[in-house]
XYZ file of C-alpha atoms in Angstrom:
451
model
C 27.380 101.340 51.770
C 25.571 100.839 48.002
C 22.038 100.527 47.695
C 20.829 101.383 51.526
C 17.244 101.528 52.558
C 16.110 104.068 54.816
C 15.473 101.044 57.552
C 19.127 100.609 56.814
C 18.447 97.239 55.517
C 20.523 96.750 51.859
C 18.784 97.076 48.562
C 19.963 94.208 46.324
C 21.368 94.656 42.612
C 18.111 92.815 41.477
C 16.277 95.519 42.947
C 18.137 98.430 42.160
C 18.131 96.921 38.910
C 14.300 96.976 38.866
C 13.952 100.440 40.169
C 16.144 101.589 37.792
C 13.512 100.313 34.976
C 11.070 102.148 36.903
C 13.181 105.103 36.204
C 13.462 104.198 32.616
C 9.613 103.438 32.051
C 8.482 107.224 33.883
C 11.009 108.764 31.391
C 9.735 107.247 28.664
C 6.176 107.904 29.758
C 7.081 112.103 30.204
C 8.771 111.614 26.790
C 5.782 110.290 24.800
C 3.452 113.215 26.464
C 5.695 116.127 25.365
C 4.271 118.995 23.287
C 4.544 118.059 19.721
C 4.237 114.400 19.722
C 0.763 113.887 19.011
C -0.365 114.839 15.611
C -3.428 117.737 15.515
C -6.273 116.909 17.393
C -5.170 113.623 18.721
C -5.646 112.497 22.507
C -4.248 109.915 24.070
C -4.920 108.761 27.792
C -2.185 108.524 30.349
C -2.782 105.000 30.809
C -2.263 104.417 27.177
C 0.379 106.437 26.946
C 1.420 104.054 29.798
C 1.122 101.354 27.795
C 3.226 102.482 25.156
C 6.053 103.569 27.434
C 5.907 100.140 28.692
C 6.140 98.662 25.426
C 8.564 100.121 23.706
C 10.972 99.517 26.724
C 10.426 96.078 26.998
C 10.684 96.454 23.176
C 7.676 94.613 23.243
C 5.339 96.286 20.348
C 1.544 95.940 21.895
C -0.096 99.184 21.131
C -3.457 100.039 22.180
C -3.713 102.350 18.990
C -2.080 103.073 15.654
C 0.839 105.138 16.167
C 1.427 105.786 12.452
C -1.675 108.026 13.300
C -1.336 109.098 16.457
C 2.529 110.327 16.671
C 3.991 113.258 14.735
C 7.511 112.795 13.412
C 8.888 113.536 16.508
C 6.366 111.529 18.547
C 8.071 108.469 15.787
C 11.472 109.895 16.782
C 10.747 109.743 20.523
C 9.954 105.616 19.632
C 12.838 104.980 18.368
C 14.717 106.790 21.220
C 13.149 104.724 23.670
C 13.493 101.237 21.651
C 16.862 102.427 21.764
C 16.862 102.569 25.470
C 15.193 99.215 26.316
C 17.588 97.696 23.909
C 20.475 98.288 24.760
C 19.479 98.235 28.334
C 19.319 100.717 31.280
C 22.627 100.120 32.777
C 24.384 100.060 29.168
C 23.144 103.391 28.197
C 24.298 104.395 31.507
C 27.663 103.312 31.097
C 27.963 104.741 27.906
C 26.976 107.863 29.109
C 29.275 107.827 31.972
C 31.891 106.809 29.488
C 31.668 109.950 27.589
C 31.801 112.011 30.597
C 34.768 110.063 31.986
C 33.352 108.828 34.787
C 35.145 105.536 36.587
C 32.389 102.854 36.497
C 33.064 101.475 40.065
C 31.805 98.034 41.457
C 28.263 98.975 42.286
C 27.933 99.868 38.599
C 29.841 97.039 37.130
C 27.198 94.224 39.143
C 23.981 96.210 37.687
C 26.016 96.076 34.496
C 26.360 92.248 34.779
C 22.507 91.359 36.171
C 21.078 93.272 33.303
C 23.035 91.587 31.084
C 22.838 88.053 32.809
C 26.638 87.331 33.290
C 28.287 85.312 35.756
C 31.305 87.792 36.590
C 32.358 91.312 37.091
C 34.912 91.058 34.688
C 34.956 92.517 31.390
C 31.464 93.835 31.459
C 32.429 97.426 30.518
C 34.109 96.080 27.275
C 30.922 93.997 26.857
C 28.990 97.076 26.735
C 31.319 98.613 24.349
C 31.169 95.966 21.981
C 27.267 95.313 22.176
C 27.028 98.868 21.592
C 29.141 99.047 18.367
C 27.411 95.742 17.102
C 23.873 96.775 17.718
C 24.342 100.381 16.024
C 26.330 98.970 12.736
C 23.392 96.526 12.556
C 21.051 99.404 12.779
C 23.209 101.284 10.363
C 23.157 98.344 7.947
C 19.929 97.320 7.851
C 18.947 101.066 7.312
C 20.611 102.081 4.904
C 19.603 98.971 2.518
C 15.988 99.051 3.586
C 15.945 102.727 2.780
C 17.223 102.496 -0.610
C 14.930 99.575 -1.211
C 11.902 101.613 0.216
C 12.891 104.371 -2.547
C 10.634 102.009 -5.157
C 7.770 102.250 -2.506
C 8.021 105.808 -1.936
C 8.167 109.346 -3.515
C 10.703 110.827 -1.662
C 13.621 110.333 -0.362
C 12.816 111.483 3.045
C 9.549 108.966 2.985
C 11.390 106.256 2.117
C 14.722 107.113 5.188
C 12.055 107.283 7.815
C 10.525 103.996 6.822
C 13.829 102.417 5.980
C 14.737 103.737 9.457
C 12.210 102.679 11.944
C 12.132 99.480 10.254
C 15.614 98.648 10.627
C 15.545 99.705 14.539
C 12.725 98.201 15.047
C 13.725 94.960 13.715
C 17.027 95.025 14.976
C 15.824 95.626 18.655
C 12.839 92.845 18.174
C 10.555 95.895 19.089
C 7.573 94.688 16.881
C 6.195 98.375 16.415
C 5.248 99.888 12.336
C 4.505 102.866 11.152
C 2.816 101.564 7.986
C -0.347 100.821 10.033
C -0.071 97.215 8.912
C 3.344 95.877 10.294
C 4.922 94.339 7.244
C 1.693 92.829 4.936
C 2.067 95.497 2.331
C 5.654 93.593 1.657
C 4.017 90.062 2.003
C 5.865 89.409 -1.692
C 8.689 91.413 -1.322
C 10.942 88.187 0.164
C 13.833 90.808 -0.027
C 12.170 93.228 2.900
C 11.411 89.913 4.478
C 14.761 88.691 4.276
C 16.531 91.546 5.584
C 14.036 91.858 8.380
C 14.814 88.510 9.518
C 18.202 88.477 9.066
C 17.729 91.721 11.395
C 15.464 90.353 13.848
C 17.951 87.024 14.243
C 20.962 89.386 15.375
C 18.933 91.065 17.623
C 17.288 88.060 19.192
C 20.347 85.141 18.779
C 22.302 87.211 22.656
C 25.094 89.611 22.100
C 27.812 87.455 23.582
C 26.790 84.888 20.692
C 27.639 88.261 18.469
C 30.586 89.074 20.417
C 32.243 85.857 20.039
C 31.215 85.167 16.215
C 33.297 88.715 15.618
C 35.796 87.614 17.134
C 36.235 84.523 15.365
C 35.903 86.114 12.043
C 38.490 88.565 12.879
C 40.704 87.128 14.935
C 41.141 83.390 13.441
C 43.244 81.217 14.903
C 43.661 77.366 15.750
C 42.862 77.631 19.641
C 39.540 79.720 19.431
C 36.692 77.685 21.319
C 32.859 79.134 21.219
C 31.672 78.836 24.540
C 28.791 76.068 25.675
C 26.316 79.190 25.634
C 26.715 80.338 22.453
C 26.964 76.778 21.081
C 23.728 75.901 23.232
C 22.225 79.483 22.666
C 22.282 78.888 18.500
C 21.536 75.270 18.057
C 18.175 75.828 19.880
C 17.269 78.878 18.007
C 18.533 76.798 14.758
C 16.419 74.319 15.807
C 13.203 76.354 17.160
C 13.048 78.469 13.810
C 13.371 75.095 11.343
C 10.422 72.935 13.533
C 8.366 76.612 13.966
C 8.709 76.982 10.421
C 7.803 73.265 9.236
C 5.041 73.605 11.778
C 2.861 76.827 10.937
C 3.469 75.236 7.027
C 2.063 72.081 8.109
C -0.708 73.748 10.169
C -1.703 75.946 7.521
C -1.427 74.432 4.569
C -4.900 73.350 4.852
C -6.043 76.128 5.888
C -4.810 79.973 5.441
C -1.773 78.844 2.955
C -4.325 76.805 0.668
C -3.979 77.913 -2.698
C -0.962 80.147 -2.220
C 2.517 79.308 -4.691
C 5.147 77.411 -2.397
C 7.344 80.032 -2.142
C 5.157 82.487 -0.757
C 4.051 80.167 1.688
C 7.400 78.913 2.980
C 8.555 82.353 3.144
C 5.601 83.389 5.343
C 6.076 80.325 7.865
C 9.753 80.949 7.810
C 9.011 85.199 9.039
C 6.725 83.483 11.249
C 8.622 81.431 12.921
C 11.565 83.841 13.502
C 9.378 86.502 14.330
C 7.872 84.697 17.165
C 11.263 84.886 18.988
C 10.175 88.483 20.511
C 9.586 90.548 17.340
C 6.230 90.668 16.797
C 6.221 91.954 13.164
C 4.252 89.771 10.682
C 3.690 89.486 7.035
C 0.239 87.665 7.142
C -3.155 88.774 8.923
C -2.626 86.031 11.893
C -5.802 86.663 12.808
C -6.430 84.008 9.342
C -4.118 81.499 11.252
C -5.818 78.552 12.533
C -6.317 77.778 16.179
C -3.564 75.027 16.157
C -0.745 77.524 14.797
C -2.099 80.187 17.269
C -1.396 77.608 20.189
C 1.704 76.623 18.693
C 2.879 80.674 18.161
C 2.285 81.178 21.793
C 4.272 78.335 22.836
C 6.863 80.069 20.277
C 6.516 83.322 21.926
C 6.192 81.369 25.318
C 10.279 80.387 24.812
C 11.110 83.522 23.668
C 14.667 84.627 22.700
C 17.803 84.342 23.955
C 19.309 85.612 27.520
C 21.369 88.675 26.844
C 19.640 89.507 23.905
C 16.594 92.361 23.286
C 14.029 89.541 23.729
C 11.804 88.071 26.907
C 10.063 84.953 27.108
C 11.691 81.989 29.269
C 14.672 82.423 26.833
C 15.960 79.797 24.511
C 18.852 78.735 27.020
C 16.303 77.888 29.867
C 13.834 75.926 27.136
C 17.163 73.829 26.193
C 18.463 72.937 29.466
C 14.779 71.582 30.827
C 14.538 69.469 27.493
C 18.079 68.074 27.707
C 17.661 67.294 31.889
C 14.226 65.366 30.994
C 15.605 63.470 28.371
C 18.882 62.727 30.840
C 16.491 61.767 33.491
C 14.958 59.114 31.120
C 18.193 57.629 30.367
C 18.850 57.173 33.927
C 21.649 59.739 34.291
C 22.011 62.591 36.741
C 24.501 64.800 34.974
C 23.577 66.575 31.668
C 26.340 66.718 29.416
C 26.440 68.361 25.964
C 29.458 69.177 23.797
C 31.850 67.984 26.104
C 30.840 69.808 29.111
C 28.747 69.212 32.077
C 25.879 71.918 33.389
C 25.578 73.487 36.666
C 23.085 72.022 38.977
C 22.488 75.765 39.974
C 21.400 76.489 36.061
C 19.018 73.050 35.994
C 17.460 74.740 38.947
C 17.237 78.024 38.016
C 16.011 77.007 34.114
C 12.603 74.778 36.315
C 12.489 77.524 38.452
C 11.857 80.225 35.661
C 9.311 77.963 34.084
C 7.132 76.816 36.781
C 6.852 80.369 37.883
C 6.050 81.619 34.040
C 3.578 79.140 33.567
C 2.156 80.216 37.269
C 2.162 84.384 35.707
C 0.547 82.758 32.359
C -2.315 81.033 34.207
C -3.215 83.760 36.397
C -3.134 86.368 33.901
C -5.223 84.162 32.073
C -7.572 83.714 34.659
C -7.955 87.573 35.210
C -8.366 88.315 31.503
C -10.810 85.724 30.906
C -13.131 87.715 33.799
C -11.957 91.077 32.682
C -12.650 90.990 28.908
C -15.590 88.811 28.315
C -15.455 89.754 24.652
C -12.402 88.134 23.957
C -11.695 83.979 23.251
C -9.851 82.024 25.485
C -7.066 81.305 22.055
C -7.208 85.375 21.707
C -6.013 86.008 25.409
C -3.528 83.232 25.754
C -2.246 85.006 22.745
C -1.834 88.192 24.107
C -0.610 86.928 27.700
C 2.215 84.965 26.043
C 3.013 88.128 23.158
C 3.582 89.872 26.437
C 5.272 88.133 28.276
C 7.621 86.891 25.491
C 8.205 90.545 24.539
C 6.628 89.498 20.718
C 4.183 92.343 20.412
C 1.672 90.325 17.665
C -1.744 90.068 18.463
C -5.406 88.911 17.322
C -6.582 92.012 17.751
C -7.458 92.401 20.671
C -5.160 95.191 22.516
C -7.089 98.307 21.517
C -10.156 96.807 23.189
C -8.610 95.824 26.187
C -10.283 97.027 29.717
C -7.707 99.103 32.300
C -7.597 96.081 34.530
C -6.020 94.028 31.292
C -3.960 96.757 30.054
C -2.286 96.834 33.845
C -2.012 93.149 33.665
C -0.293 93.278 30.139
C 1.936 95.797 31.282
C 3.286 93.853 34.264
C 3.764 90.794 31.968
C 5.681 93.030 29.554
C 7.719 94.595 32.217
C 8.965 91.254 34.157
C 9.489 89.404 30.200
C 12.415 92.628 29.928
C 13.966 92.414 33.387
C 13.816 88.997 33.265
C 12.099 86.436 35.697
C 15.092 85.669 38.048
C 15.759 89.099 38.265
C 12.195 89.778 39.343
C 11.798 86.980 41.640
C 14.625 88.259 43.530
C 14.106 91.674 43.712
C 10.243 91.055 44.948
C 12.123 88.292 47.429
C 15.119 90.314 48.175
C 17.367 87.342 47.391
C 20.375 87.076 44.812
C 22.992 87.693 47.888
C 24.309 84.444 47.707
C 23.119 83.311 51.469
C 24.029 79.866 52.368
C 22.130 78.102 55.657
C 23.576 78.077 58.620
C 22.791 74.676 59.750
C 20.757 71.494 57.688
C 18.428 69.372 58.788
C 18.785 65.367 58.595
C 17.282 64.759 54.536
C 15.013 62.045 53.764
C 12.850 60.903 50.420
C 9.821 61.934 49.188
C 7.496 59.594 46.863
C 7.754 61.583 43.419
C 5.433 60.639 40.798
């Protein structure tokens, strides 16, 4: 029997899941303290070496030091492989690997397969990993190849200008929020091409790969009958619609303020990176530590949301953010059934979308409590910042990581590690639930006074 305990009480999928992240984060961690990945006379501490191995498989981007000075070639290499990993996810890089060997991916693997990818069924989730494999590489392979013959007018060489043109693309692409120029993406603050292609990167990584799935198929397979499902119609009207009021906002916000005195264009472009960014990449154009107060509120709320379910973000996810917004504004009208684009949502999903963000705004609270008592040198605005960057898998920050103590690096770490597995999935694994149990019996019901 799958996933036994040595009480012989069943381990769930939730919490295999979880373990297998475990798994994931002590490789990573043995991976960024090989021989050869520090540069000469460079020492990092296990727990920030912790904290690295943490962030780059949540593919969040908080560092706790510059790694464009503190990792060799190969220590940038070993990065990449693990942005990789946290990507594409645990159980996907697993499949492919027992794919190669020929290995039969049986039903225990095919329901990791489908919680770490938040589907509803068994079926077709080894094709879905197929597909989100080829998309997410010949994104990769796009974006590098154009960044790195754009870099070649920022660099001498050619092999300067492939690793930069490299890492950037990946890390882009997998919303990891990590640089190796030392100052994310401000020396391009007027290249709008770089900026361009980075967010046209960071919106295919962050949009879900079903939404990628299906807009491939459409494009190659046209035909009269083809339907986009409610997610993927929900799914990229909300990010349509979080990008153009994120970007009209942080103008707004800072026109009078860090954006006075800049040309339009510049500043639309950098509210525009800013907005997108904010879904879980972290990478940023302009010193937001210039931002006001106001637009750092409003980016954590941004980074609060997050990006979309099955995609390389964290947050609350775009999906959840939509379905509370649409039940309050049914609930005004009167009506207990949302409906949207002809269809009608689960009950189960309503519950599931209040239950994610009661208990995120719980995590947010306490972690804001704790960091508040553990780093007395920091503003309330600065650690709401960094809880939410977390959480939401962004990675930006008002400079405050490197000074963090150990109790709020741990605490940052947890918050980056449930914002990758995802909230339900931790929730359930912590509460062993996710079997599907349905009471035996029910009591007689009766009303409550609400409100």
């Amino acid at each position: 029997m799958p996933w036994k305990k040595s009480s012989n009480r069943q381990i769930t999928p939730f919490q295999a899941l979880v373990s297998y992240y475990f798994i994931a984060i002590a490789i990573s961690f043995l991976l960024l303290r090989l021989p050869g990945v520090h540069r000469a006379g460079v020492e990092v501490s296990f727990l920030d070496s912790l904290f690295t191995a943490v962030s780059a498989v949540s593919v969040t981007g908080l560092t706790t030091f510059n790694i464009s000075e503190t990792y060799t070639t190969f220590g940038l290499v070993m990065v990449l492989v693990i942005l990789q990993l946290g990507a594409i996810g645990i159980m996907s890089l697993g499949t492919f690997v027992w794919l190669l060997v020929g290995k039969k991916i049986g039903m225990r693997e095919r329901q990791l397969i489908m919680i770490d990818h938040n589907q509803y069924n068994l079926s077709g989730v080894v094709q879905l990993i197929r597909e989100i494999l080829k998309i997410l590489i010949g994104i990769e392979l796009a974006g590098a190849i154009i960044l790195t013959a754009h870099f070649m007018n920022y660099f001498d060489t050619f092999e300067e200008a492939l690793i930069h043109g490299v890492f950037a693309a990946v890390s882009a692409t997998t919303n990891g929020g990590f640089d190796i120029t030392g100052m994310s993406l401000l020396p391009f603050h007027n290249d709008y091409f770089v900026q361009l292609i980075t967010m046209v990167l960071i919106v295919l990584g962050a949009i879900g790969f079903p939404v990628l799935i299906e807009v491939k198929s459409f494009l190659l397979n046209r035909h009269a009958n083809f339907r986009f499902s409610l997610f993927t119609k929900i799914t990229t009207t909300t990010y349509a619609i979080l990008f153009i009021v994120g970007a009209l906002v942080i103008l707004l916000l800072e026109s009078f303020h860090s954006f006075k005195g800049m040309v339009w264009h510049e500043a639309i472009f950098s509210a525009m990176f800013h907005s997108i960014s904010t879904r879980s990449a972290g990478l940023t154009t302009y010193d937001v530590t210039s931002f006001s107060e106001a637009t750092d509120i409003f980016m954590s709320f941004l980074m609060f949301i997050g990006s979309s379910p099955s995609s390389v973000g964290g947050g609350i996810r775009t999906t959840t953010f939509a379905i509370a917004i649409l039940f309050l504004i049914m609930f005004a009208r009167g009506k207990e059934d949302i409906q949207i684009f002809g269809r009608e949502i689960h009950l189960i999903d309503v519950f599931r979308s209040f239950v994610v963000i009661l208990l995120a705004c719980f995590m947010v609270l306490i972690a804001t409590i704790i960091l508040l008592i553990t780093e007395p040198h920091a503003t309330l605005i600065q650690i709401i910042f960094e809880i939410t960057s977390a959480f939401g898998t962004c990675g930006m920050s008002l400079g405050i990581t490197s000074d963090l103590s150990a109790v709020g690096k741990i605490i940052i770490i947890i918050l980056m590690f449930i914002g990758r597995v995802g909230l339900i999935s931790f929730l359930y694994s912590v509460g062993g639930g996710g079997r599907g149990k349905k009471s035996k019996y029910h009591f007689p019901k009766e009303r409550v006074i609400i409100g």
